[in-house]
Short mmCIF file of C-alpha atoms in Angstrom, two decimals:
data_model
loop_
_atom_site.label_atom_id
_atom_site.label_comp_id
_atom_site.label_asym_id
_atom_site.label_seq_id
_atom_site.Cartn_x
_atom_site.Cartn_y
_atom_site.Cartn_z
CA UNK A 1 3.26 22.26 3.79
CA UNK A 2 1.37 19.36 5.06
CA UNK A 3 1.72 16.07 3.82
CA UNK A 4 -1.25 13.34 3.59
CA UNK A 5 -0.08 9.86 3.93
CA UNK A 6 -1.06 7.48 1.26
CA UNK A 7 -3.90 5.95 3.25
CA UNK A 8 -5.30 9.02 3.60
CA UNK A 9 -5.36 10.32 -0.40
CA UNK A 10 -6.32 6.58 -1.57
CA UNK A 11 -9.25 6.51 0.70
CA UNK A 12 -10.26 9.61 -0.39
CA UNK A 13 -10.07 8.66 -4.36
CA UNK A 14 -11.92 5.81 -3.35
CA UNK A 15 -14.95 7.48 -1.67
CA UNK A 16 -14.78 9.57 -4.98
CA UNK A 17 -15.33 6.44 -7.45
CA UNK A 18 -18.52 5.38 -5.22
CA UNK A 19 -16.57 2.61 -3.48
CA UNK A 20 -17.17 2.00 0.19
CA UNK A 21 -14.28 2.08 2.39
CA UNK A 22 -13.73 0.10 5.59
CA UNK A 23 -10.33 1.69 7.11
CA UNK A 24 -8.41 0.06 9.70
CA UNK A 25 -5.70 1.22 11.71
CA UNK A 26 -4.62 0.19 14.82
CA UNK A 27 -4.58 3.76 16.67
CA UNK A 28 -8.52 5.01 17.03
CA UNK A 29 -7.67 8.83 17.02
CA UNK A 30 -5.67 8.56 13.66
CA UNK A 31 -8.89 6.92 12.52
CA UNK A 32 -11.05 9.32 13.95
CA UNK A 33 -9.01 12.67 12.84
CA UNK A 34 -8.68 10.86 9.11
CA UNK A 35 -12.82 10.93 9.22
CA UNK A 36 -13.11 13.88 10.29
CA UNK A 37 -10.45 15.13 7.43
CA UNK A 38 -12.87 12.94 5.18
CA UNK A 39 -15.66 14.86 6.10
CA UNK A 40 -14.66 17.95 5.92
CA UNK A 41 -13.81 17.18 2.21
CA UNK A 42 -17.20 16.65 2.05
CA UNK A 43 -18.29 20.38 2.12
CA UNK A 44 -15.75 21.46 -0.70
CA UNK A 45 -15.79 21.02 -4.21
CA UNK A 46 -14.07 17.51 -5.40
CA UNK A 47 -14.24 16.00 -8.90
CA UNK A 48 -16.71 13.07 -8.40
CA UNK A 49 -17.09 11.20 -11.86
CA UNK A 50 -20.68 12.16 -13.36
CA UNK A 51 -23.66 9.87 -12.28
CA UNK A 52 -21.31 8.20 -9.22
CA UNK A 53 -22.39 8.22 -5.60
CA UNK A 54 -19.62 8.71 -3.43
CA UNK A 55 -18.53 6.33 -0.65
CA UNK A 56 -19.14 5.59 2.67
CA UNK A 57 -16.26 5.72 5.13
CA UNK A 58 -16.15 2.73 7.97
CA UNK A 59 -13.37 3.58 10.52
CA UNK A 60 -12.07 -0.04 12.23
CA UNK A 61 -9.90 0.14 14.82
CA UNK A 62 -7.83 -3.11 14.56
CA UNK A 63 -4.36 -4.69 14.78
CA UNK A 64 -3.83 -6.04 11.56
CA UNK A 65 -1.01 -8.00 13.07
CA UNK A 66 -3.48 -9.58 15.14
CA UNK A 67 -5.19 -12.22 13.02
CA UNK A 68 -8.50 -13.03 15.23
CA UNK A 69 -9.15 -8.74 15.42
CA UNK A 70 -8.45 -9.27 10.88
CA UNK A 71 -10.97 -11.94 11.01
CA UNK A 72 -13.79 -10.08 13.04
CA UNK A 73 -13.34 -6.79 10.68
CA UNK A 74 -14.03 -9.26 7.74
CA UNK A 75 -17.11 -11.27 9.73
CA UNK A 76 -18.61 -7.75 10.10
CA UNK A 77 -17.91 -6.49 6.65
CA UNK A 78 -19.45 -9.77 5.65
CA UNK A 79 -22.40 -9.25 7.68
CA UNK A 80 -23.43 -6.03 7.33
CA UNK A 81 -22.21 -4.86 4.14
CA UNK A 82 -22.50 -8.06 1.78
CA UNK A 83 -18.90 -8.91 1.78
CA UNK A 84 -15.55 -7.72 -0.09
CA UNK A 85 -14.77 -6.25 -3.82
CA UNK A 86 -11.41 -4.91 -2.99
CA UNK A 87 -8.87 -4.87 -0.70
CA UNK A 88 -6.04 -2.17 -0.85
CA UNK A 89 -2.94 -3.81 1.44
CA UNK A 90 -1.91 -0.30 1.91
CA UNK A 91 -0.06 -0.91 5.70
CA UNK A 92 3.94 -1.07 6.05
CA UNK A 93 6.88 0.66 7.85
CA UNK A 94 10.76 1.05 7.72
CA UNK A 95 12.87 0.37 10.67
CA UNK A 96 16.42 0.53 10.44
CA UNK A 97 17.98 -2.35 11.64
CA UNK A 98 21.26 -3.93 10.78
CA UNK A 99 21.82 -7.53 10.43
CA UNK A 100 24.59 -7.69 12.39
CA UNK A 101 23.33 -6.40 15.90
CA UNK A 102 19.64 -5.82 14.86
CA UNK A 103 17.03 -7.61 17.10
CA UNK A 104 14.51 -10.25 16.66
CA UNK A 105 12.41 -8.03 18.07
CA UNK A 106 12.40 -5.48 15.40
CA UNK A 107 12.68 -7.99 12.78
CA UNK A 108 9.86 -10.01 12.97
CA UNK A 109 7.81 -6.72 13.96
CA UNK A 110 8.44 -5.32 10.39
CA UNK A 111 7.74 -8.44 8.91
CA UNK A 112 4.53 -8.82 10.83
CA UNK A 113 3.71 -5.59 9.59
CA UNK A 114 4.80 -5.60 6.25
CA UNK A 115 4.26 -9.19 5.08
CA UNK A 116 2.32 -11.66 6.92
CA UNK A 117 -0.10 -9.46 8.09
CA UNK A 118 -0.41 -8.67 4.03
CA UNK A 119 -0.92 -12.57 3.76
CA UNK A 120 -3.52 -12.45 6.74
CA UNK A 121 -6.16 -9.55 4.78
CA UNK A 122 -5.34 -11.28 1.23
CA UNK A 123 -6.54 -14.93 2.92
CA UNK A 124 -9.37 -13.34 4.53
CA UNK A 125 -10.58 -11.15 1.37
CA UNK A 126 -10.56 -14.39 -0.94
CA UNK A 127 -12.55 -16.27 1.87
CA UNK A 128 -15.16 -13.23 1.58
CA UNK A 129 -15.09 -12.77 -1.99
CA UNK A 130 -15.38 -16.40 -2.57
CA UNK A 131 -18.32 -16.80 0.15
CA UNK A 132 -20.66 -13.63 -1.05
CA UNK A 133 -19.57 -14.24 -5.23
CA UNK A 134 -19.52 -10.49 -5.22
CA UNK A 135 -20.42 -9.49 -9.39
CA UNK A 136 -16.70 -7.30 -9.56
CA UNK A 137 -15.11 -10.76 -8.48
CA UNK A 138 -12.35 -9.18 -6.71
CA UNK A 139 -9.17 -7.33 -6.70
CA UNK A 140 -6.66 -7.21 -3.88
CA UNK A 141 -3.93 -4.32 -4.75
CA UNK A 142 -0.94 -4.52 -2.87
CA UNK A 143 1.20 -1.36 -1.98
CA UNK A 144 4.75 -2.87 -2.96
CA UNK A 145 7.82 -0.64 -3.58
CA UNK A 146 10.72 -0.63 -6.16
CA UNK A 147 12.94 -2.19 -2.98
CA UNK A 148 11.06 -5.04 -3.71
CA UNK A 149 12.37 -4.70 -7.49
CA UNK A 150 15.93 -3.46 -6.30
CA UNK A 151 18.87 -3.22 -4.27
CA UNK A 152 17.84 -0.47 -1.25
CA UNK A 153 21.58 1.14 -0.96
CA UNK A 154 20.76 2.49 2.89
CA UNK A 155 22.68 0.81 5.26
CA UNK A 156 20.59 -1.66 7.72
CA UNK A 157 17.88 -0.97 5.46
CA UNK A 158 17.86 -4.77 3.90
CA UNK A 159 14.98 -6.74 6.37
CA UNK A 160 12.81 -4.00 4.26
CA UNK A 161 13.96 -4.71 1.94
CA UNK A 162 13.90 -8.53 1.87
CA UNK A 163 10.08 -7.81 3.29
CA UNK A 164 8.68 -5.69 -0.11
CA UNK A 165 11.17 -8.52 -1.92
CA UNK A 166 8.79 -11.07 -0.62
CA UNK A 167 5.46 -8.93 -1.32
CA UNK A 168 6.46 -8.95 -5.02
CA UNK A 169 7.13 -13.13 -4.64
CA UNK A 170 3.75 -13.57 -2.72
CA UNK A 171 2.10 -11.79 -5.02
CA UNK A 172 2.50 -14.03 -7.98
CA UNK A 173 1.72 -17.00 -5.94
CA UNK A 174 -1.54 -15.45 -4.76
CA UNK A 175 -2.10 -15.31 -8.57
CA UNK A 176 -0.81 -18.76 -8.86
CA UNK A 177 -3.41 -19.98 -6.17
CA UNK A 178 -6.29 -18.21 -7.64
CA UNK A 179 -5.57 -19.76 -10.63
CA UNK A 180 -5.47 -23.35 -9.41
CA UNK A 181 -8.72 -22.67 -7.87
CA UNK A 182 -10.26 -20.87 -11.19
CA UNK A 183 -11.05 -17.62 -9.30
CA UNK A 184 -11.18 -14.61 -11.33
CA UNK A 185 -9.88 -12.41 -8.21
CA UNK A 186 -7.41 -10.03 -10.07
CA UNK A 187 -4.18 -9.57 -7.83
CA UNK A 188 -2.33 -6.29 -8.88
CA UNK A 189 1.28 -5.31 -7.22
CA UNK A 190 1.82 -1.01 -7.07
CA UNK A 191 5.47 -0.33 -6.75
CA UNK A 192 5.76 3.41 -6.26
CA UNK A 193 9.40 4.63 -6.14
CA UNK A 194 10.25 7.64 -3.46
CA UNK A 195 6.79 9.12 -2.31
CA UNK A 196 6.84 12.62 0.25
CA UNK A 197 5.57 11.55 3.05
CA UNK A 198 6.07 11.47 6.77
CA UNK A 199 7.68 7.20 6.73
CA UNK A 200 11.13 8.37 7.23
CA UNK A 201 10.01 10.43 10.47
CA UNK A 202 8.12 8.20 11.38
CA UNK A 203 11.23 5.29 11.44
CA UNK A 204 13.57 8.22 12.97
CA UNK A 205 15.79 7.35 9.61
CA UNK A 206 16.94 10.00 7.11
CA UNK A 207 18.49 9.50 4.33
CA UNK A 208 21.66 11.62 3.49
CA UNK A 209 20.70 14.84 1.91
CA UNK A 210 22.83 13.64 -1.31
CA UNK A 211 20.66 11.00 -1.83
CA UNK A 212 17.35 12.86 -1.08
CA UNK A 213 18.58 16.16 -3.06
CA UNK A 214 19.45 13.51 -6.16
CA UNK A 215 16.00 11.84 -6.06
CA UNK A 216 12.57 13.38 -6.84
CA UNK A 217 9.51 11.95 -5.02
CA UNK A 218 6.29 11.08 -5.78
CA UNK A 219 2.88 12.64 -4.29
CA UNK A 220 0.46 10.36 -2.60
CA UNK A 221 -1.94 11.53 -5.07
CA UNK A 222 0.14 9.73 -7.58
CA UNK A 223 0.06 6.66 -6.12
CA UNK A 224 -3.90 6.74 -5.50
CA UNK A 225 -4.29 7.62 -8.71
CA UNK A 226 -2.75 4.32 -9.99
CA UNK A 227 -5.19 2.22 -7.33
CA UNK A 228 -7.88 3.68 -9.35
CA UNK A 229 -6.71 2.86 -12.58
CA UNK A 230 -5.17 -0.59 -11.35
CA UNK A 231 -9.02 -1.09 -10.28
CA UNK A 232 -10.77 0.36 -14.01
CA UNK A 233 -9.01 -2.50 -15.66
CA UNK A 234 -11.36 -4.53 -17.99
CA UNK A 235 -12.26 -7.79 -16.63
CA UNK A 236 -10.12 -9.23 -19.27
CA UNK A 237 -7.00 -7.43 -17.87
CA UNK A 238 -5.31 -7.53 -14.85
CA UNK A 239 -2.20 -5.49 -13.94
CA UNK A 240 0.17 -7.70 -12.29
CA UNK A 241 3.10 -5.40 -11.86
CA UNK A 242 2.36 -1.61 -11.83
CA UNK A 243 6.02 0.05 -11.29
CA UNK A 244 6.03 3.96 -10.80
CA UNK A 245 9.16 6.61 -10.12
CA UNK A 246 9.06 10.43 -10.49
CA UNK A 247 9.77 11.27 -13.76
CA UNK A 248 14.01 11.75 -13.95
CA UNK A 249 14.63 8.75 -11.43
CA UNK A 250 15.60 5.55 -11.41
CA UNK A 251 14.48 1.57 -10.08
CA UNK A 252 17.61 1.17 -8.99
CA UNK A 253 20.13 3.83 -6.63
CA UNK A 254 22.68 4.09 -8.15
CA UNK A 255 25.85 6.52 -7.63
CA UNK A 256 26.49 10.07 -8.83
CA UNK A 257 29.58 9.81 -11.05
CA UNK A 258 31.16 12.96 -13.18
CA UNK A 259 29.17 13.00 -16.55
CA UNK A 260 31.33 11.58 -19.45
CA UNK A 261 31.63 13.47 -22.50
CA UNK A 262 31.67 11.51 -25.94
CA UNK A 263 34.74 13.41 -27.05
CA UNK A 264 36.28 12.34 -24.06
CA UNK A 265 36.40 8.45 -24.99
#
């Protein structure tokens, strides 16, 4: 069965709420295959709410770790499509790498990646939002995950998760911020537990089959599905934290022990 990265799904949901979607992604043919994908969804029956245009996709090649490429996707969104509503920080990786012989190489690649480039899109979407005073007033949703709640158990698996711990601290002083400045940008955190996809392939890491057999996973339907409802808050609400696991799981790992019987005590 094939599996649709997260990207891919969210995207998708957007374009199906009427919301126009400028994608970036630094390879060109996974932006290119994703619009064809996007296109051919076009010619089959979807469940577009009643009365709602749908979207317009705007593939952007770009290295989001590359702050001067950020700012130019943002100076054209600004130009020709009136600025930002929201911004989904929906980029990240895993890398296994220990802290005892990892390399600063890898290191500050994942962080790049997975939290300053996050700070680089969130800076540039306020600047936009702020400029244009677009009428939703904004909303940046950040992909997080529970290892930025929680202990991840995998060995040389902490520098991601000290990277989603600092998404969920950045978070709340991007709300902090905004608030100090009297902006009414709503900044929501998603923290999806385990979700099938292709990540661990991707990183070359797998985790033991123990721990995968032991742990249900999410659908990247699941987790677009939150972005939209994250978005079709009131403008009196704002979700701050939005925490998600497949249904029998848990925040935090934790080991398989023997059940224990009440008459046994």
């Amino acid at each position: 069965m094939k599996k649709f990265e997260p990207p891919r799904v969210t995207t998708l949901e957007l374009l199906r709420h009427g919301v126009n979607v400028v994608g970036l992604d630094v390879q060109s043919t996974k932006l290119e295959k994703l619009a064809n994908s996007l296109e051919d969804d076009t010619k089959t029956p979807t469940s577009i709410p009643d009365g709602i245009r749908r979207g317009i996709f705007y593939p952007k090649t770009c290295d989001i770790t590359d702050e001067r490429a950020v700012q130019d996707v943002f100076g054209w969104v600004n130009a020709e499509l009136g600025g930002v509503s929201v911004l989904v920080n929906n980029a990240g990786i895993i890398m296994r790498s220990s802290l005892l012989d990892g390399t600063l190489k890898n290191w500050s690649f994942l962080m790049n990646i997975n939290v300053l480039a996050q700070c680089v899109c969130s800076r540039e979407a306020y600047r936009s939002i702020s400029t244009n005073d677009n009428i939703l007033k904004g909303h940046i949703v950040q992909i997080n995950s529970i290892g930025g709640h929680s202990i991840t158990p995998y060995y040389a698996h902490k520098m991601y998760n000290a990277s989603k711990t600092a998404i969920t601290v950045l978070c709340e002083g991007l709300r902090h911020e905004l608030s100090l400045v009297n902006s009414k940008i709503k900044v929501s955190s998603i923290s999806p537990g385990s979700v099938d996809t292709d990540i661990f392939n991707t990183a070359k890491f797998r985790p033991s089959s123990q721990v995968v057999s032991s742990r249900p996973a999410l659908k990247p339907e699941d987790v677009a599905a939150m972005v939209i409802i994250t978005l079709e808050t009131p403008p009196s609400v704002e979700i701050a934290e939005l925490t998600i696991i497949p249904t029998g799981s848990t925040i935090q790992s934790h080991g398989m022990p023997s059940p224990v019987k009440l008459s046994d005590k």
